[in-house]
Each structure stands twice: as structure tokens, then as C-alpha cells.
Tab-separated table of C-alpha atoms and ligand atoms in Angstrom:
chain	number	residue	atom	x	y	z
A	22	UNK	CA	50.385	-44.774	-35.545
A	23	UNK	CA	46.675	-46.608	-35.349
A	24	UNK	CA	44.264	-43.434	-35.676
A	25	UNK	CA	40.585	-42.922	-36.131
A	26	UNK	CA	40.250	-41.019	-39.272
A	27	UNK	CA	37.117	-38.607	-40.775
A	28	UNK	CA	37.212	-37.793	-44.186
A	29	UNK	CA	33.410	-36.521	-44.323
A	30	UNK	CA	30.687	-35.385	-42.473
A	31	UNK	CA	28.142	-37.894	-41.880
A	32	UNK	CA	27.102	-41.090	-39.576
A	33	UNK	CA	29.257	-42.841	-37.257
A	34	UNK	CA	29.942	-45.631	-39.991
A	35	UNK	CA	32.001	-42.524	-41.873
A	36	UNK	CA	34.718	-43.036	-39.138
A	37	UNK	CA	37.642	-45.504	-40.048
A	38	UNK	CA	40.806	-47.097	-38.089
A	39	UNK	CA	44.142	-46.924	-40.220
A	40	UNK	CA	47.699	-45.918	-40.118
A	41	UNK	CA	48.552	-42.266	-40.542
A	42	UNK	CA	52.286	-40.949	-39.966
A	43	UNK	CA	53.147	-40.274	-36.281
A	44	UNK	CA	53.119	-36.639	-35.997
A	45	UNK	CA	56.563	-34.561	-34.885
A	46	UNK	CA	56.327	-32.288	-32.057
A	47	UNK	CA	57.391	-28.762	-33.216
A	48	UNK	CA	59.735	-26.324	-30.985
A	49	UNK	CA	56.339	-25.385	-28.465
A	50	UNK	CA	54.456	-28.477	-28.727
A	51	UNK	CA	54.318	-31.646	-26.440
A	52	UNK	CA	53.939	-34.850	-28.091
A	53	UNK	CA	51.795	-36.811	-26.049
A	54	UNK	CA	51.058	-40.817	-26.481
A	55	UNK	CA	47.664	-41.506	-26.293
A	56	UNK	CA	46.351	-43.964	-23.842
A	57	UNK	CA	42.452	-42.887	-23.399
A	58	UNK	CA	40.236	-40.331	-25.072
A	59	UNK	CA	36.356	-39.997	-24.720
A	60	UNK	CA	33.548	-39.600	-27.429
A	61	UNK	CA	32.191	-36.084	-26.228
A	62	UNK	CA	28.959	-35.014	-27.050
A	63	UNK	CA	30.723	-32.225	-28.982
A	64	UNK	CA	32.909	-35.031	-31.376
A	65	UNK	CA	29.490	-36.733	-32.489
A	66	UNK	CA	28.049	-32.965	-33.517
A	67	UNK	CA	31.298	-32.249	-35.511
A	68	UNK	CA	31.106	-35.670	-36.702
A	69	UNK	CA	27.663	-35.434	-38.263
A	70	UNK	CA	28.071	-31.810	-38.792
A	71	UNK	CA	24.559	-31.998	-36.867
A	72	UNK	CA	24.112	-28.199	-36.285
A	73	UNK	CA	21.367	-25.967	-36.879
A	74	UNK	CA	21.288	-24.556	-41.163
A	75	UNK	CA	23.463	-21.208	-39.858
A	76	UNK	CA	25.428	-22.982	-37.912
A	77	UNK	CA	26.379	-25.913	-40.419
A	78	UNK	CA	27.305	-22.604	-42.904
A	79	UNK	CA	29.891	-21.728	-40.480
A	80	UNK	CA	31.212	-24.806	-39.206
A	81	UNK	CA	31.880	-26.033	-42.708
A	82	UNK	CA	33.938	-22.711	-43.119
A	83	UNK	CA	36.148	-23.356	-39.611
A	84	UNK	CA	36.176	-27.249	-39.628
A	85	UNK	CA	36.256	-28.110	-43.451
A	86	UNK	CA	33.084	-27.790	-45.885
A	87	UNK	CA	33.093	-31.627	-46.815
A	88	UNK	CA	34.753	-33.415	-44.173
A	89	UNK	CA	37.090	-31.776	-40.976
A	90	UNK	CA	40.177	-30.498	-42.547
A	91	UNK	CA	41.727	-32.396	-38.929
A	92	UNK	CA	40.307	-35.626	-40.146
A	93	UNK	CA	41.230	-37.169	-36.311
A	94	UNK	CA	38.614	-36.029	-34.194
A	95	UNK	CA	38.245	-36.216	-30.332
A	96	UNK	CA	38.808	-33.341	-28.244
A	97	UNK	CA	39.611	-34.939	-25.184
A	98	UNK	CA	43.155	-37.214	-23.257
A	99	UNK	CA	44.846	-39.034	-20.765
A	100	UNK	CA	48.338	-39.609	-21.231
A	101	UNK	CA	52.139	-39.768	-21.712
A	102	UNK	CA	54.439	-36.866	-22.734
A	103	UNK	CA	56.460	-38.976	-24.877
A	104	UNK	CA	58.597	-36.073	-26.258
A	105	UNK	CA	59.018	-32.324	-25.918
A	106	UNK	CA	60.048	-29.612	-28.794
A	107	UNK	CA	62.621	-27.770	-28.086
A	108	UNK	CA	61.471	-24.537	-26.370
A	109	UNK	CA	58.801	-25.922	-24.119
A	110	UNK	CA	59.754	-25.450	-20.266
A	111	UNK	CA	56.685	-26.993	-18.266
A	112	UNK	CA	56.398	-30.746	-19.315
A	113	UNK	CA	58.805	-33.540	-19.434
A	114	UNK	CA	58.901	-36.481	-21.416
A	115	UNK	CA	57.071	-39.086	-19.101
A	116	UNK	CA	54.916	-36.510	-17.339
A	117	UNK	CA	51.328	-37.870	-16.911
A	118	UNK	CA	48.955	-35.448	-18.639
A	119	UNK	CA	45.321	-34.983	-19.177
A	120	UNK	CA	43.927	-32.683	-21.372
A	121	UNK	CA	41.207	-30.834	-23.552
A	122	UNK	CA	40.875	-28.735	-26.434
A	123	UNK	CA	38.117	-27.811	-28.636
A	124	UNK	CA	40.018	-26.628	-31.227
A	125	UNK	CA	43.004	-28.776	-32.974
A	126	UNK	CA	41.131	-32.388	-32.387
A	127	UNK	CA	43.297	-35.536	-32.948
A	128	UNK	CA	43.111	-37.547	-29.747
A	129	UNK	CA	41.234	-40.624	-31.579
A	130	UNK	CA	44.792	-41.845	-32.220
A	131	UNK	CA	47.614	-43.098	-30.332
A	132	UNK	CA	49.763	-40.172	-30.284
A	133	UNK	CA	48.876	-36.110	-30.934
A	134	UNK	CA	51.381	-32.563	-30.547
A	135	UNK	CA	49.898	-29.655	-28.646
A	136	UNK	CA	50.996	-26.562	-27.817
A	137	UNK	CA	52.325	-26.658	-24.025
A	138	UNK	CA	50.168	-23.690	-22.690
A	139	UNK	CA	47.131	-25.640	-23.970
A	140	UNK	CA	44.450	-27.093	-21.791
A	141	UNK	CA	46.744	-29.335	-20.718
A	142	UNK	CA	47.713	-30.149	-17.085
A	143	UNK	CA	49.206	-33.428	-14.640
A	144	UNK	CA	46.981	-36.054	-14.479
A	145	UNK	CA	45.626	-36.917	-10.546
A	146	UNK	CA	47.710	-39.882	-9.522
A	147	UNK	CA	45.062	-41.821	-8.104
A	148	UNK	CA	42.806	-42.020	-11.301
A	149	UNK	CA	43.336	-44.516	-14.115
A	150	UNK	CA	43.752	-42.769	-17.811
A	151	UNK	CA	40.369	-44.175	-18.359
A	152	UNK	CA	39.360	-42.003	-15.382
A	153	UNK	CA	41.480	-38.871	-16.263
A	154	UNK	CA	39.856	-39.176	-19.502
A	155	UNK	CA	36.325	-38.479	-17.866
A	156	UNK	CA	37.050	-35.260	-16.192
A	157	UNK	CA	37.804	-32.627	-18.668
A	158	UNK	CA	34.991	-32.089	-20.896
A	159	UNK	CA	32.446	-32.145	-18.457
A	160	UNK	CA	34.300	-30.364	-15.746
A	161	UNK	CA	35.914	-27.743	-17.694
A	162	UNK	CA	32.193	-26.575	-19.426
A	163	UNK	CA	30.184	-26.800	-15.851
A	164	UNK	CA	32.804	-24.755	-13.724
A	165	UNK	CA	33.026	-22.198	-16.771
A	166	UNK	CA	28.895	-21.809	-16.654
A	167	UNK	CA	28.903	-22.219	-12.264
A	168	UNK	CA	31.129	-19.713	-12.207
A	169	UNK	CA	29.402	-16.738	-15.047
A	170	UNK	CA	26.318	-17.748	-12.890
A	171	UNK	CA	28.239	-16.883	-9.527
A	172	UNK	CA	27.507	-19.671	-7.597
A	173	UNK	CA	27.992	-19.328	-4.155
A	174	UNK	CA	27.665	-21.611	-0.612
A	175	UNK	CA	24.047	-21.424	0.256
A	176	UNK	CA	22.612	-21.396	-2.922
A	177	UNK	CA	19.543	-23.667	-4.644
A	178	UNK	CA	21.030	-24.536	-7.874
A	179	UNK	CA	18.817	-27.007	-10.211
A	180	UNK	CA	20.341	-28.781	-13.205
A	181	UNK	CA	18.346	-29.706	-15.393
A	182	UNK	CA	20.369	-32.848	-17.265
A	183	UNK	CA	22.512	-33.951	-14.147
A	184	UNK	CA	23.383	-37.169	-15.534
A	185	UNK	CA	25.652	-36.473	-19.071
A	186	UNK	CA	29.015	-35.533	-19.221
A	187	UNK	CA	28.380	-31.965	-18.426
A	188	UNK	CA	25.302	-32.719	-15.850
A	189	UNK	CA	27.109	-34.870	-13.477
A	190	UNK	CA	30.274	-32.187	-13.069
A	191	UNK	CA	27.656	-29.476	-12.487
A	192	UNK	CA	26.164	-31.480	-9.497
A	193	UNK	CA	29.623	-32.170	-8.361
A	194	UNK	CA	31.272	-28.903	-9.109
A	195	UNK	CA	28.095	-27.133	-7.520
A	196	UNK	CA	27.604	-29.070	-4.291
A	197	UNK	CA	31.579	-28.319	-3.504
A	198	UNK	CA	31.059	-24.611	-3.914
A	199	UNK	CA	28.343	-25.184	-1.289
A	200	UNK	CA	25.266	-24.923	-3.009
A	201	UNK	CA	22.141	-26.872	-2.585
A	202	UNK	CA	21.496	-28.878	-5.913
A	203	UNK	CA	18.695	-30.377	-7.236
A	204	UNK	CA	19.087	-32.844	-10.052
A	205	UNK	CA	16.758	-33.253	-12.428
A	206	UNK	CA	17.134	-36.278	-14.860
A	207	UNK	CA	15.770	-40.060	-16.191
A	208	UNK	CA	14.236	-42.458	-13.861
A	209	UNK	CA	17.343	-44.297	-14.811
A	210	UNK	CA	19.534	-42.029	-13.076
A	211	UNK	CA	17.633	-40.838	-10.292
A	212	UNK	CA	20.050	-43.249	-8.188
A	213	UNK	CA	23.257	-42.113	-10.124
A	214	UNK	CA	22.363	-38.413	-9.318
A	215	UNK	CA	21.890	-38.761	-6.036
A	216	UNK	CA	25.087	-40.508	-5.183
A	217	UNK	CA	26.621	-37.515	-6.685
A	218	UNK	CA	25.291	-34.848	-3.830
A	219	UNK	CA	22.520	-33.734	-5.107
A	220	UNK	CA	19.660	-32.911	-2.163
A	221	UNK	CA	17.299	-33.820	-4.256
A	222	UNK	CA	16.517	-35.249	-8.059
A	223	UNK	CA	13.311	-35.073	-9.894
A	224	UNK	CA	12.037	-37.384	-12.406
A	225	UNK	CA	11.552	-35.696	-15.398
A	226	UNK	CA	9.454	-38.252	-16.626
A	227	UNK	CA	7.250	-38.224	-13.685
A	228	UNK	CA	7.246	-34.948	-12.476
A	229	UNK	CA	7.765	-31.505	-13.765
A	230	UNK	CA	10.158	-29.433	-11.598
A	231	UNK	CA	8.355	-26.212	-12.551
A	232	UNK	CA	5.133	-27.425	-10.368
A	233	UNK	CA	6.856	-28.032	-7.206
A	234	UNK	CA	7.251	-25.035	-4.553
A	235	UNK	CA	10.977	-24.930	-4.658
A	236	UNK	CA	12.703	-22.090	-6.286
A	237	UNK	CA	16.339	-21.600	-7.309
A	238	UNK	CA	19.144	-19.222	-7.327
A	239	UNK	CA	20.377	-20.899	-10.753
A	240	UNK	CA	18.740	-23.151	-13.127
A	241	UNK	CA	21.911	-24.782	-15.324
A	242	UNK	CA	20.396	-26.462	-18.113
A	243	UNK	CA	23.213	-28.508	-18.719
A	244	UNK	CA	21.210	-30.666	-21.257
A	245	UNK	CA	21.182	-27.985	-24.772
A	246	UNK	CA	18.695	-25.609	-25.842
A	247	UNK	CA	17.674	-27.858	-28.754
A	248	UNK	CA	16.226	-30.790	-26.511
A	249	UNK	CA	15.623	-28.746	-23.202
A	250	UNK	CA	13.613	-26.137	-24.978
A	251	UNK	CA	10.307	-27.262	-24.321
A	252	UNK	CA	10.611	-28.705	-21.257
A	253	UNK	CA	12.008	-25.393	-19.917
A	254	UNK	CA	9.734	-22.876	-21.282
A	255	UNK	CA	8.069	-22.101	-18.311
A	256	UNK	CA	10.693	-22.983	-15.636
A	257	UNK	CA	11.229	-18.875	-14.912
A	258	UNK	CA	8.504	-19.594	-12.680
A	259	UNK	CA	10.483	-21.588	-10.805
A	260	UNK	CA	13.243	-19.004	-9.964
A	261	UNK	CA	14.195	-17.351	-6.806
A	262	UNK	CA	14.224	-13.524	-6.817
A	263	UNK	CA	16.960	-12.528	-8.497
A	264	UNK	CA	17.857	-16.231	-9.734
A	265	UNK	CA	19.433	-16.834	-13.061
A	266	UNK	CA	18.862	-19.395	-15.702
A	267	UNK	CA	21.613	-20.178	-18.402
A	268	UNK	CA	22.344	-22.899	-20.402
A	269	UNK	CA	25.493	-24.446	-21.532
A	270	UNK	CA	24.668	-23.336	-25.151
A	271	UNK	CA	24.921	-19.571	-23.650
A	272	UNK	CA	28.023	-18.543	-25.521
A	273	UNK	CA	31.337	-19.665	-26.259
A	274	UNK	CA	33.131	-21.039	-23.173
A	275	UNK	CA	36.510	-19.612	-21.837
A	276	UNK	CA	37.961	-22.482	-20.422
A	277	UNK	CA	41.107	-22.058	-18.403
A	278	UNK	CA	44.037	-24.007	-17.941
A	279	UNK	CA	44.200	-23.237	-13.976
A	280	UNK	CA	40.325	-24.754	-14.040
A	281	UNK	CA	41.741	-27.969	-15.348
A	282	UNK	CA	44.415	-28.231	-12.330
A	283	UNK	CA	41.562	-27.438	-10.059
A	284	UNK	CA	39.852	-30.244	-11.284
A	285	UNK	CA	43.078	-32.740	-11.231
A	286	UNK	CA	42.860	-31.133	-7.413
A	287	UNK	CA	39.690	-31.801	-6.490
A	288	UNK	CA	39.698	-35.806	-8.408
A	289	UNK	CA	43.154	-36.146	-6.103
A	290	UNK	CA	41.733	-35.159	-3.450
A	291	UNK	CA	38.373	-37.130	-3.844
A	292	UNK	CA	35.606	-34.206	-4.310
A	293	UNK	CA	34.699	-35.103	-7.373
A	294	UNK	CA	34.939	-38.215	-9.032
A	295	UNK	CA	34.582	-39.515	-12.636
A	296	UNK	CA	31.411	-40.781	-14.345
A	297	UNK	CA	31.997	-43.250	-17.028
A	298	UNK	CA	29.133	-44.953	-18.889
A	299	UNK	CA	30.687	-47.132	-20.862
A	300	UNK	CA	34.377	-47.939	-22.604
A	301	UNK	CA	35.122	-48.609	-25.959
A	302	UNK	CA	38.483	-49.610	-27.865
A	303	UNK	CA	39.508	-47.555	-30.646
A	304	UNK	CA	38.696	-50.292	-32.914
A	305	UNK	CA	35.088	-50.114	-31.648
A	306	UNK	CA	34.705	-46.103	-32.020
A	307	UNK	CA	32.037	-46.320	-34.613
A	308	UNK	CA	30.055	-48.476	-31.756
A	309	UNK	CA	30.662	-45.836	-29.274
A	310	UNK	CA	30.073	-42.653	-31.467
A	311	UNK	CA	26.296	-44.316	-32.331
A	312	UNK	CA	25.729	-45.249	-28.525
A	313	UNK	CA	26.809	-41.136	-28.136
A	314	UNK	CA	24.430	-40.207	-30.650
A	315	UNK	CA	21.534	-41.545	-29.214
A	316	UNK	CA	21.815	-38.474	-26.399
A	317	UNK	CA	21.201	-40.304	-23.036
A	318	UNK	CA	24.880	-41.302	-22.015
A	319	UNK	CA	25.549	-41.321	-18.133
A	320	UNK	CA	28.383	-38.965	-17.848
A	321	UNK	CA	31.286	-39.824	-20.430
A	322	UNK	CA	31.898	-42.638	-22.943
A	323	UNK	CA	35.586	-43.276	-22.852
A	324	UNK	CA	38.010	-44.722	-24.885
A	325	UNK	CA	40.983	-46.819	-24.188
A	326	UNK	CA	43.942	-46.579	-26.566
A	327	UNK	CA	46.420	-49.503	-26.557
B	414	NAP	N1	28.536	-23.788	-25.401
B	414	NAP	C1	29.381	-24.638	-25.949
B	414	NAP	O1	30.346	-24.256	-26.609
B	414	NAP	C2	29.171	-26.110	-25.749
B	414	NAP	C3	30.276	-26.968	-25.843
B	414	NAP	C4	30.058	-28.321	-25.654
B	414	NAP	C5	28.793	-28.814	-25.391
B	414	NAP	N2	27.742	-27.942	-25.331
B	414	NAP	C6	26.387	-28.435	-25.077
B	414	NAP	O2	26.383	-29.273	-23.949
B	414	NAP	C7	25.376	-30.236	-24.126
B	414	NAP	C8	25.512	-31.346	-23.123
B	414	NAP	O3	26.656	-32.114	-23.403
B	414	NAP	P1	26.887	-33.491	-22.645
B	414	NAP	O4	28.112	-34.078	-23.233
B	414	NAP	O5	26.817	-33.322	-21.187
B	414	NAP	O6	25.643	-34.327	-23.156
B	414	NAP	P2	25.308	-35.841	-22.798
B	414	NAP	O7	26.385	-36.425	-21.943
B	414	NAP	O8	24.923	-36.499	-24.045
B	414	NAP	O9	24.086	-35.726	-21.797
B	414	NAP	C9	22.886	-35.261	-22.086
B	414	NAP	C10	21.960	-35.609	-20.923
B	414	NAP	O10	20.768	-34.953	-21.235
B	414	NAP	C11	19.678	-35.742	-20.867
B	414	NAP	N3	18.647	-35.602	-21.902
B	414	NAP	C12	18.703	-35.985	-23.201
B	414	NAP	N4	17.577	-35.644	-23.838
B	414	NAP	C13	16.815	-35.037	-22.904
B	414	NAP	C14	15.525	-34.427	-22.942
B	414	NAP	N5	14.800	-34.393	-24.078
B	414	NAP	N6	15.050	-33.879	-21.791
B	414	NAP	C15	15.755	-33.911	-20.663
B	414	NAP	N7	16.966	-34.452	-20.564
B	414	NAP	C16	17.481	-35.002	-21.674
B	414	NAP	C17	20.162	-37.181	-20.775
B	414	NAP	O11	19.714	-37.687	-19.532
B	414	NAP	P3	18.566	-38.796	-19.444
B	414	NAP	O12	19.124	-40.013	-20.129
B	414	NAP	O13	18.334	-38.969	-17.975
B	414	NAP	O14	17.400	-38.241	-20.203
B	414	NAP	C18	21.676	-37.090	-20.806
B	414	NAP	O15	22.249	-37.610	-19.657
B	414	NAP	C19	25.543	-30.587	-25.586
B	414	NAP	O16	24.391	-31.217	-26.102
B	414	NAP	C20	25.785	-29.241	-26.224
B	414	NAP	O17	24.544	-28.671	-26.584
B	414	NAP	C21	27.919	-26.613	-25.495
């Protein structure tokens, strides 16, 4: 099979297309073929092993010390069930799947075997894999942080970062729990933002959210402690009573498999809808993991495997 492979931790050029063997799906596993992944935010950190000293220690002990020990990265799929080991129950071969997991990598590559209870659920009919493809990542991280935040109908939620992968599912996810969100992101993607149901979106390059007389319930900074830092150092001031901040770099996620059929529900049904940026072939990865890298992609950079 054609596969993106990563023998060491650097720069996007240190990622290579090639043949590797097509892998066998063992007695609980789903072999799934491939037909788009994205380049998550995520991918491009494990990529360039672009983590803070500590952190770079232990990810070098989990991942690999000189280069991922999974040299086929990406995290994230649309797909085929193309053939089933023999215990697994829930998935037949030709079942439409979609997929995440943070853990066992390998979807830069036209065919990967997970477990069947993964993160792994039917694809929404009426999205394209390119579309499927888009929803996981962002979704699964944003519901996981709405919900340890308790968002609830009624509620002024701010996210600072609406328009990445994670951003644009928190405005989404947000305004269907019934929350009033405010979007705060690039002139760029004031528009973008907007058409996604936020009330209102700030500029962050015009205007500091922290000066205005609004205050919030739950300020998601959906954009990473490392960049949002500064720019949220004083934004307590701009909480509610009671209100919460968190960031998506509060913890290790628990992501759940039933949150990934919610969110094949709610694309089906319409209530939220993919945000794609750009799309890439697999021959072009290195061209999409250095567009990735530069940290201002519009919701998800996707991938199309033929
Ligand atoms: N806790 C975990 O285990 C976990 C797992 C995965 C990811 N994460 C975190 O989630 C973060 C977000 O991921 P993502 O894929 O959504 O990122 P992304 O798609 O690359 O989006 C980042 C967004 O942040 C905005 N941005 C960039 N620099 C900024 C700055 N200096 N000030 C304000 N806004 C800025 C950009 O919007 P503009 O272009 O409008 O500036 C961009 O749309 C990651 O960086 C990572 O830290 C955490």
C-alpha cells in the first residue's frame, strides 16, 4: 500500500511517500481502506516533536526517542471496512466509517487495522469522506472540554480561537447546547465565524475582548496555552460570577466513542457542519503539514487518499 512514512523527528520535508506491506487485521481489529485523513494540529507536533523540553523527554519515551516507533502518522479517517478479524461483531466489511485515535497513528496511508471498540463509528451519509474526515478531531476535543465546563442553554460562552479545527466545533458544538457564543478570532475569519452561530466575533487584532462589558459563563481557549498565553492573561476579568476558563491544553481528553456518533448525528442531521481549509493528496502531505505548521488553518486541512 502507498503510505506516508516518518522515520525521524523533524520538518515536514522528513515525511516520505513509499510502499510499506498492507497490514492484516488481527481477530479484534477492522481493517479499514483509507480514502481521506486530515493533518491535525496534533500530527505536525508529533511530527516535529515540537513540545516543550519536559514534554519532548516524555514523548520520545511513548512515541520513539529518534523518530515515532509508528512511522505512519495521522490520527484521523474516513473510510471503508474492507475486512474484519475474526471476533469483531459491530462492523462489516463495506461499512462506511469515520474515525479518530490519538494513540496507534497510521491513517497517512491507504489502508490501517484498529481495534473495533476504538473511536470508530458510521460515517453520516450525506457527507463526502473529505467531509467525514473534518469532524473528528475538532469535534471530539471541543465536546470533551464543553462538556467538563458544563455548558448549558443560556449560557455566554467565548472562544477564544473559533476558527481552527478545534475553534470552529466549539462554536458549533456550543451554540447547539444553547449557549450564547462569542467568537473571537483573525480579521480573516470574522465572516467564517459568524456563519457558524456565533452572536458575536471580536477581532483580535483590533480589539481586545477583555475591554468590552460582556462577561462569560466559559471562556474556551481553544487556541493552546503556548500562543494564547499572553493574550489571555487578564481575561478573568472578563468572567461572569462563577464563570470558568479552561483551555484545551487542560488535561488529557477522554474522548468517547458515543461522542463520535453524536457528532455523525448532528453532521446527518445538519447542526453542525464541516470546516475544511484546504485539501491535499497524499503525495502533497509535506505541502500540507508546512501550511499546518504555520498555526492559522481555518478549521481542518484534509487529505484525500486515492
Ligand atoms: N489537551 C490535548 O490533549 C490536546 C489534544 C490536541 C490538541 N490540543 C491543543 O489544541 C490546540 C488547537 O488545535 P487546532 O487543531 O484547533 O489548531 P489550529 O486548527 O491550528 O487552529 C488554531 C487557531 O488559533 C488561532 N491562532 C493562532 N495563533 C494565534 C494567536 N497567537 N492568538 C490568537 N489566535 C491564534 C488561529 O486563528 P487566526 O488565524 O484567526 O489567528 C487558528 O485558527 C493545539 O494547538 C493544541 O495545543 C490539545
Amino acid at each position: 500500500m502507498q503510505a506516508a512514512v516518518c522515520t525521524r523527528y523533524g520538518p515536514p520535508e522528513v515525511l516520505r511517500v513509499g510502499e510499506l506491506a498492507t497490514p492484516i487485521a488481527r481477530k479484534n481489529e477492522v481493517r479499514i481502506r483509507i480514502r481521506a485523513t486530515a493533518v491535525t494540529s496534533s500530527d505536525t507536533y508529533v511530527r516535529g516533536l515540537r513540545l516543550s523540553p519536559a514534554y519532548r523527554m516524555m514523548a520520545r519515551l511513548a512515541l520513539g526517542w529518534n523518530g515515532p516507533r509508528q512511522p505512519v502518522l495521522g490520527m484521523v479517517l474516513s473510510g471503508v471496512v474492507d475486512s474484519v478479524g475474526a471476533d469483531v461483531t459491530s462492523f462489516e466489511v463495506g461499512d462506511r466509517v469515520f474515525g479518530f485515535d490519538q494513540h496507534l497513528f497510521g491513517t497517512y496511508a491507504q489502508y490501517v487495522c484498529w481495534p473495533e471498540d476504538g473511536l470508530l463509528a458510521t460515517r453520516p451519509a450525506n457527507l463526502s469522506d473529505e467531509e467525514a474526515a473534518a469532524i473528528p478531531y475538532g469535534g471530539l476535543l471541543a465536546l470533551h472540554f464543553l462538556r467538563k465546563a458544563g455548558v448549558r442553554a443560556g449560557q455566554r460562552v467565548l472562544v477564544f480561537g473559533a476558527s481552527g479545527a478545534v475553534g470552529t466545533s466549539a462554536v458549533q458544538l456550543a451554540r447547539h447546547l444553547g449557549a450564547e457564543v462569542t467568537g473571537v478570532c483573525s480579521t480573516a475569519n470574522v465572516e467564517l465565524v459568524k456563519s457558524l452561530g456565533a452572536t458575536r466575533v471580536v477581532d483580535y487584532t483590533a480589539e481586545d475582548f477583555v475591554d468590552g462589558a460582556e462577561r462569560y459563563d466559559l471562556i474556551f481557549d481553544a487556541v493552546g496555552k503556548r500562543k494564547s498565553a499572553a493574550a489571555l492573561r487578564h481575561c478573568r476579568r472578563a468572567l461572569a460570577p462563577g464563570g470558568t476558563r479552561l483551555s484545551v491544553d487542560d488535561g488529557r481528553p477522554k474522548l468517547r466513542r458515543e461522542d463520535l456518533v453524536l457528532l455523525g448525528e448532528l453532521a446527518a442531521r445538519g447542526e453542525i457542519r464541516p470546516v475544511i481549509d484546504r485539501t491535499y493528496t497524499l503525495d502533497d502531505i509535506v505541502e500540507a503539514h508546512r501550511y499546518v505548521d504555520m498555526g492559522h488553518k481555518r478549521g481542518n486541512v484534509v487529505i484525500t487518499v486515492a
